Amino acid sequence: MAASDDADSYRDVTEVALARQPWDQERAQRVREYLQHRTEEQYGAWIEDLAAHGLDDDVPNGDEVIFPDGYDRLPARLAAGLDIRLEHIVTHLDWSVDGVTVTTGRGSFTADDAVVAVPVGVLHSGDLVIDPPLPDPVGSALGRLEMNAFEKVVLRFPTAFWDKDVYAIRQQGAQGAWWHSWYDLTAVDGTPSLLTFAAGPAAVQTRGWTEDRVVASVLAQLRRLYGDRVPQPTHAHVTSWQDDPFARGAYAYMPVGSRLADHDDLATPIAGVLHLAGEATWGDDPATVTAALCSGHRAAANILGRSIPISALWAES
Ligand SMILES: Cc1cc2nc3c(=O)[nH]c(=O)nc-3n(C[C@H](O)[C@H](O)[C@H](O)COP(=O)(O)OP(=O)(O)OC[C@H]3O[C@@H](n4cnc5c(N)ncnc54)[C@H](O)[C@@H]3O)c2cc1C
C-alpha cells in the first residue's frame, strides 16, 4: 500500500496484498469480497474507482454513537444567537483581495471573508459560480475529488425476524452483489428496524427507481435468507442524495488519480478572504461529521488569525 502511486486503485493494491497470503482460493475470495463491500459501504464507490489511499482514514477513534434526534442537534446548538439566513440559495460568489460578494435568490451580501461549505458535488455542478475560478492548489484538488453514490434504505417491521443482539446480517457470494449487509437499528427507539445501503454500483443502478421497487428488491433478498418470516415493513425510507441538488451525492471520495493532500489543499485560504470548509476539506478523517465540524473550526481560526480552543465552542454556545 505504501509503495502504491496515484494511478493505483484500491483493487490493485488489495490484489497485491492478497497474492502474498498463503490462503486457498476460497478464503482469498471471501476477503476480496469483504474489501469490495467495505469500499462500497465506507465510500460509496466501486473498488476499481477508489484510489489506493482512499480508505486510509478507515479506522475511527472513539465510540460509535447515534444521535437519536439527528445530527441537527450539533449545528442548532452552535448557531444559537447567530444571524442565520436559511433558504438563501447562493448562485454566485465574487471575490477579490478586498472581500466577497455573494448573490442569492434573496439578495446580495458583501463581507470581508466567506467560508464556503457546500459539498464538492455542488462546486462541480456549476450551480454556484465562483468568480474568479478557484486558483491552485484549491482548484486542481477540487478537480480530482468526486462525489459518491451512496443511499440508505431503512425498513421498520412489526416484529423482528432476525436474531437478537446481532450487529449486522451479511449475505456473501454472488447473491450479495447489491444487498449484502443489514444493520440492526432497533436500539435507537425500540422499533424493529434494519438499515441497508445501496452503495457504489447498486446506488448508480437503482437511481431513479421508485421507493416501492427498492423495498421489494431488498425484501426479496431478505426472504432468500429468512423465508416467509419476513413481514411487510410498516415503514420504509430510501434516501436520494444523488438527486439532491444541494448534495449531489452523500460525500466525496478519492478517485484513482487523486492524492491524500487534496483534502487539506481544498482548505488553502484564497487571497485571505475565501475559505473552503466541509467534510471533503479535512484530510485527517474526511467524509465524517467530525471533518465538517473541524474544518469549520479551522476556517474560523484562519479568518481570526488566532487559534480557538475547540472546547470553547461548546462552552460559549
Ligand atoms: C449514508 C451516510 C452515512 C454516513 N455515516 C457517517 C457516520 O457514521 N459518521 C460520520 O461522522 N459521518 C457520516 N456520514 C457523513 C456526514 O454526514 C457528512 O460528512 C457531513 O454531514 C458533511 O457535512 P458538510 O457540512 O461538509 O456537508 P453537508 O452536510 O452536505 O452541508 C452542506 C450544506 O450546503 C448547503 N448548500 C448546498 N448548495 C448550496 C447553495 N447553492 N446555496 C446555499 N446552501 C447550499 C446544503 O443545503 C447543506 O446544508 C454519513 C453520510 C451518509 C450519506
Coordinates of C-alpha atoms and ligand atoms in Angstrom, one line a residue:
M1 CA 0.0 0.0 0.0
A2 CA 2.7 2.5 1.0
A3 CA 4.5 1.8 -2.3
S4 CA 1.4 2.5 -4.4
D5 CA 1.2 5.5 -6.7
D6 CA -1.6 7.9 -7.7
A7 CA -2.6 5.7 -10.6
D8 CA -3.3 2.6 -8.5
S9 CA -6.8 1.7 -7.4
Y10 CA -7.8 0.1 -4.1
R11 CA -8.4 -3.1 -6.1
D12 CA -4.8 -3.0 -7.4
V13 CA -3.2 -2.8 -4.0
T14 CA -5.5 -5.2 -2.3
E15 CA -4.9 -7.8 -5.1
V16 CA -1.1 -7.4 -4.5
A17 CA -1.7 -8.0 -0.7
L18 CA -4.0 -11.0 -1.4
A19 CA -1.4 -12.6 -3.7
R20 CA 1.1 -12.6 -0.8
Q21 CA -1.1 -14.5 1.5
P22 CA -0.8 -18.3 1.9
W23 CA -4.6 -18.7 1.6
D24 CA -6.6 -21.1 -0.6
Q25 CA -8.8 -19.6 -3.3
E26 CA -12.0 -19.7 -1.3
R27 CA -10.6 -17.7 1.6
A28 CA -8.9 -15.2 -0.7
Q29 CA -12.2 -14.7 -2.5
R30 CA -14.1 -14.1 0.8
V31 CA -11.5 -11.5 1.8
R32 CA -11.7 -9.9 -1.7
E33 CA -15.4 -9.7 -1.4
Y34 CA -15.2 -8.1 2.1
L35 CA -12.8 -5.5 0.8
Q36 CA -15.1 -4.7 -2.1
H37 CA -18.1 -4.3 0.2
R38 CA -16.0 -2.2 2.6
T39 CA -15.1 0.2 -0.2
E40 CA -18.8 0.5 -1.1
E41 CA -20.1 1.0 2.4
Q42 CA -17.3 3.4 3.5
Y43 CA -17.1 5.5 0.4
G44 CA -20.0 4.6 -1.9
A45 CA -17.5 3.8 -4.6
W46 CA -16.6 0.8 -6.8
I47 CA -13.3 -0.7 -5.6
E48 CA -11.7 -0.1 -9.0
D49 CA -12.6 3.6 -8.9
L50 CA -11.3 4.3 -5.4
A51 CA -7.7 5.5 -5.1
A52 CA -5.2 3.1 -3.3
H53 CA -5.1 5.5 -0.4
G54 CA -8.9 6.2 -0.5
L55 CA -9.6 4.2 2.7
D56 CA -6.6 5.3 4.8
D57 CA -8.8 7.0 7.3
D58 CA -10.9 3.9 7.8
V59 CA -10.1 3.4 11.5
P60 CA -12.2 5.8 13.6
N61 CA -11.1 6.8 17.0
G62 CA -13.6 6.6 19.9
D63 CA -17.0 5.1 20.2
E64 CA -19.7 4.7 17.5
V65 CA -22.7 6.7 18.7
I66 CA -26.1 7.7 17.2
F67 CA -27.8 11.0 17.8
P68 CA -31.4 9.7 18.3
D69 CA -32.8 13.1 17.4
G70 CA -30.5 13.6 14.5
Y71 CA -27.2 15.4 13.9
D72 CA -29.2 18.7 13.7
R73 CA -28.5 19.0 17.5
L74 CA -24.9 20.0 16.7
P75 CA -25.4 22.9 14.3
A76 CA -28.6 24.0 16.2
R77 CA -26.6 24.5 19.4
L78 CA -23.6 26.1 17.6
A79 CA -25.9 28.5 15.7
A80 CA -27.8 29.7 18.8
G81 CA -27.8 33.5 18.9
L82 CA -26.3 33.9 15.4
D83 CA -27.9 35.6 12.4
I84 CA -28.6 32.5 10.2
R85 CA -30.5 33.1 6.9
L86 CA -32.0 29.8 5.7
E87 CA -33.3 29.2 2.2
H88 CA -30.9 31.6 0.6
I89 CA -29.5 29.6 -2.3
V90 CA -26.2 31.0 -3.4
T91 CA -25.7 31.2 -7.2
H92 CA -22.6 33.4 -7.4
L93 CA -19.7 34.2 -5.3
D94 CA -17.4 37.0 -6.5
W95 CA -14.1 37.5 -4.6
S96 CA -11.0 39.7 -4.7
V97 CA -8.4 40.7 -2.1
D98 CA -10.9 43.4 -0.9
G99 CA -13.6 40.9 0.1
V100 CA -16.5 38.8 -1.2
T101 CA -20.0 39.4 -2.7
V102 CA -22.4 36.5 -2.5
T103 CA -25.5 36.5 -4.7
T104 CA -28.5 34.5 -3.6
G105 CA -32.1 34.1 -4.7
R106 CA -33.0 36.6 -1.9
G107 CA -30.5 39.4 -2.5
S108 CA -26.7 40.0 -2.4
F109 CA -24.4 40.2 0.6
T110 CA -20.9 41.6 0.9
A111 CA -18.3 40.6 3.5
D112 CA -14.6 40.8 4.3
D113 CA -14.4 37.0 4.3
A114 CA -16.5 34.0 3.3
V115 CA -16.5 30.3 4.3
V116 CA -17.9 28.1 1.6
A117 CA -19.0 24.7 3.0
V118 CA -21.1 23.3 0.1
P119 CA -20.4 19.8 -1.0
V120 CA -17.9 19.0 -3.7
G121 CA -20.7 18.0 -6.0
V122 CA -22.3 21.4 -5.8
L123 CA -18.9 23.1 -6.6
H124 CA -18.6 20.7 -9.6
S125 CA -22.1 21.3 -10.8
G126 CA -21.7 24.9 -11.8
D127 CA -24.9 25.8 -9.9
L128 CA -22.7 28.0 -7.7
V129 CA -20.3 30.1 -9.8
I130 CA -17.2 31.3 -8.1
D131 CA -15.6 34.2 -9.9
P132 CA -12.6 34.3 -10.5
P133 CA -12.4 30.5 -10.6
L134 CA -10.7 28.8 -7.6
P135 CA -6.9 29.1 -8.0
D136 CA -4.5 26.3 -7.4
P137 CA -3.9 24.3 -5.2
V138 CA -7.7 24.6 -4.4
G139 CA -9.0 24.3 -8.0
S140 CA -6.8 21.3 -9.0
A141 CA -7.6 19.5 -5.8
L142 CA -11.3 20.1 -6.3
G143 CA -11.0 18.7 -9.8
R144 CA -9.5 15.4 -8.5
L145 CA -12.2 14.6 -5.9
E146 CA -15.6 13.1 -6.8
M147 CA -19.0 12.8 -5.1
N148 CA -20.0 9.2 -4.4
A149 CA -23.2 7.2 -4.9
F150 CA -24.5 6.1 -1.5
E151 CA -28.1 5.7 -0.4
K152 CA -29.6 4.4 2.8
V153 CA -32.6 2.1 3.0
V154 CA -34.3 1.9 6.4
L155 CA -37.1 -0.7 6.9
R156 CA -39.2 -0.8 10.0
F157 CA -41.0 -4.1 10.8
P158 CA -43.9 -5.1 13.1
T159 CA -41.7 -7.8 14.6
A160 CA -38.1 -8.7 14.5
F161 CA -37.4 -11.9 12.4
W162 CA -33.6 -11.8 12.9
D163 CA -31.6 -13.0 15.9
K164 CA -31.3 -10.7 18.9
D165 CA -28.0 -8.8 19.6
V166 CA -26.8 -9.1 16.0
Y167 CA -24.8 -6.1 14.9
A168 CA -25.0 -7.0 11.2
I169 CA -26.6 -9.6 8.9
R170 CA -24.4 -10.5 5.9
Q171 CA -25.1 -12.2 2.6
Q172 CA -21.9 -13.4 1.0
G173 CA -21.3 -14.6 -2.5
A174 CA -22.8 -13.6 -5.9
Q175 CA -26.2 -13.1 -4.4
G176 CA -24.8 -10.3 -2.2
A177 CA -23.7 -8.1 -5.1
W178 CA -26.1 -5.3 -4.1
W179 CA -27.9 -6.0 -0.8
H180 CA -25.3 -7.7 1.3
S181 CA -25.4 -6.1 4.8
W182 CA -28.2 -5.1 7.1
Y183 CA -27.6 -3.3 10.4
D184 CA -30.0 -3.6 13.4
L185 CA -31.2 -0.2 14.4
T186 CA -33.8 -1.4 16.9
A187 CA -31.9 0.0 19.8
V188 CA -32.5 3.6 18.5
D189 CA -36.1 3.7 19.5
G190 CA -37.3 0.1 20.2
T191 CA -39.0 -0.4 16.8
P192 CA -37.6 -3.4 15.0
S193 CA -35.6 -1.8 12.2
L194 CA -33.0 -2.7 9.7
L195 CA -30.7 -0.4 7.7
T196 CA -29.0 -1.4 4.4
F197 CA -27.2 0.6 1.8
A198 CA -27.3 1.0 -1.9
A199 CA -23.6 1.8 -2.3
G200 CA -21.5 2.4 -5.3
P201 CA -22.7 0.4 -8.4
A202 CA -26.0 -0.5 -6.6
A203 CA -26.8 3.1 -5.9
V204 CA -26.0 4.1 -9.5
Q205 CA -28.2 1.3 -10.9
T206 CA -31.1 1.8 -8.6
R207 CA -31.1 5.6 -9.1
G208 CA -34.5 6.6 -10.3
W209 CA -36.2 3.5 -9.0
T210 CA -39.4 4.1 -7.0
E211 CA -39.2 3.5 -3.3
D212 CA -41.6 0.5 -3.7
R213 CA -39.2 -1.1 -6.2
V214 CA -36.2 -0.6 -4.0
V215 CA -38.0 -2.0 -1.0
A216 CA -39.3 -5.0 -3.0
S217 CA -35.7 -5.7 -4.2
V218 CA -34.4 -5.6 -0.6
L219 CA -37.2 -7.7 0.7
A220 CA -36.7 -10.4 -1.9
Q221 CA -33.1 -10.7 -0.7
L222 CA -34.1 -10.9 2.9
R223 CA -36.7 -13.6 2.1
R224 CA -34.0 -15.6 0.4
L225 CA -32.3 -15.6 3.8
Y226 CA -35.3 -15.8 6.2
G227 CA -38.2 -17.1 4.1
D228 CA -41.8 -16.2 5.0
R229 CA -40.7 -15.0 8.4
V230 CA -40.1 -11.6 6.8
P231 CA -43.3 -9.5 7.1
Q232 CA -44.1 -6.4 5.0
P233 CA -42.4 -3.4 6.6
T234 CA -44.6 -0.9 8.3
H235 CA -42.4 1.9 7.2
A236 CA -39.6 2.5 4.6
H237 CA -37.3 5.3 3.9
V238 CA -35.0 5.4 0.9
T239 CA -32.7 8.4 0.5
S240 CA -31.9 10.0 -2.8
W241 CA -28.8 12.1 -2.2
Q242 CA -27.6 11.7 -5.7
D243 CA -30.6 13.6 -6.9
D244 CA -30.5 16.3 -4.2
P245 CA -29.2 19.5 -6.0
F246 CA -27.7 20.7 -2.7
A247 CA -25.8 17.5 -2.1
R248 CA -25.3 15.6 -5.4
G249 CA -24.2 12.5 -3.6
A250 CA -23.6 11.5 0.0
Y251 CA -20.0 12.8 0.4
A252 CA -16.8 13.0 -1.6
Y253 CA -14.3 10.1 -2.2
M254 CA -10.8 9.9 -3.6
P255 CA -10.9 8.5 -7.2
V256 CA -7.9 7.0 -8.8
G257 CA -5.5 9.9 -9.7
S258 CA -6.3 11.9 -6.5
R259 CA -4.0 12.3 -3.5
L260 CA -4.4 12.4 0.2
A261 CA -3.2 16.0 0.3
D262 CA -6.1 17.1 -2.0
H263 CA -8.4 17.2 1.1
D264 CA -6.4 19.7 3.0
D265 CA -5.3 21.6 -0.1
L266 CA -9.0 22.4 -0.6
A267 CA -8.9 24.5 2.5
T268 CA -6.0 26.7 1.5
P269 CA -7.1 30.2 2.2
I270 CA -7.6 32.2 -1.0
A271 CA -6.5 35.8 -1.1
G272 CA -7.0 36.0 2.6
V273 CA -10.8 36.3 2.0
L274 CA -12.2 32.9 0.8
H275 CA -12.1 29.7 2.8
L276 CA -13.4 26.3 1.8
A277 CA -14.7 24.0 4.5
G278 CA -16.8 20.9 4.8
E279 CA -16.1 17.2 5.1
A280 CA -14.0 16.9 1.9
T281 CA -11.5 19.6 3.2
W282 CA -10.4 17.7 6.3
G283 CA -7.7 15.1 5.4
D284 CA -7.4 13.5 8.8
D285 CA -10.9 12.0 8.8
P286 CA -12.9 13.1 5.7
A287 CA -16.5 12.0 5.0
T288 CA -17.5 12.5 8.6
V289 CA -19.3 14.9 10.8
T290 CA -16.1 15.4 12.7
A291 CA -14.4 16.6 9.5
A292 CA -17.2 19.0 8.8
L293 CA -17.1 20.4 12.3
C294 CA -13.3 20.6 12.5
S295 CA -12.9 22.2 9.0
G296 CA -15.3 25.0 10.0
H297 CA -13.3 25.5 13.2
R298 CA -10.1 25.7 11.1
A299 CA -11.7 28.2 8.7
A300 CA -12.8 30.4 11.7
A301 CA -9.3 30.3 13.2
N302 CA -7.8 31.3 9.8
I303 CA -10.1 34.3 9.5
L304 CA -9.4 35.4 13.0
G305 CA -5.7 34.8 12.7
R306 CA -5.6 33.0 16.1
S307 CA -6.3 29.6 17.4
I308 CA -9.7 28.9 19.1
P309 CA -9.8 26.1 21.6
I310 CA -12.5 23.8 20.3
S311 CA -13.8 23.2 23.9
A312 CA -14.6 27.0 23.9
L313 CA -17.2 26.3 21.1
W314 CA -19.2 24.2 23.5
A315 CA -18.7 26.4 26.5
E316 CA -19.9 29.5 24.7
S317 CA -22.8 28.1 22.7
Ligands
LIG1 C1 -25.1 7.2 4.3 C2 -24.2 8.1 5.1 C3 -23.6 7.6 6.2 C4 -22.8 8.4 6.9 N1 -22.2 7.9 8.1 C5 -21.5 8.7 8.8 C6 -21.0 8.3 10.1 O1 -21.3 7.2 10.5 N2 -20.3 9.1 10.8 C7 -20.0 10.4 10.4 O2 -19.3 11.1 11.1 N3 -20.4 10.8 9.2 C8 -21.2 10.0 8.4 N4 -21.6 10.5 7.2 C9 -21.1 11.7 6.6 C10 -21.5 13.0 7.2 O3 -23.0 13.0 7.2 C11 -21.0 14.1 6.2 O4 -19.6 14.0 6.1 C12 -21.3 15.5 6.8 O5 -22.7 15.7 7.0 C13 -20.9 16.6 5.8 O6 -21.1 17.8 6.3 P1 -20.8 19.1 5.4 O7 -21.2 20.3 6.3 O8 -19.5 19.1 4.8 O9 -21.8 19.0 4.2 P2 -23.4 19.0 4.2 O10 -24.0 18.4 5.4 O11 -23.8 18.3 2.9 O12 -23.8 20.5 4.2 C14 -23.7 21.3 3.0 C15 -24.8 22.4 3.1 O13 -24.7 23.3 2.0 C16 -26.0 23.6 1.6 N5 -25.9 24.1 0.2 C17 -25.6 23.4 -0.9 N6 -25.6 24.1 -2.0 C18 -26.0 25.4 -1.6 C19 -26.2 26.6 -2.3 N7 -26.0 26.7 -3.6 N8 -26.5 27.7 -1.5 C20 -26.7 27.6 -0.2 N9 -26.5 26.4 0.5 C21 -26.2 25.4 -0.2 C22 -26.8 22.3 1.7 O14 -28.1 22.6 1.7 C23 -26.2 21.8 3.1 O15 -27.0 22.4 4.1 C24 -22.5 9.7 6.5 C25 -23.1 10.2 5.4 C26 -24.0 9.4 4.7 C27 -24.7 10.0 3.5

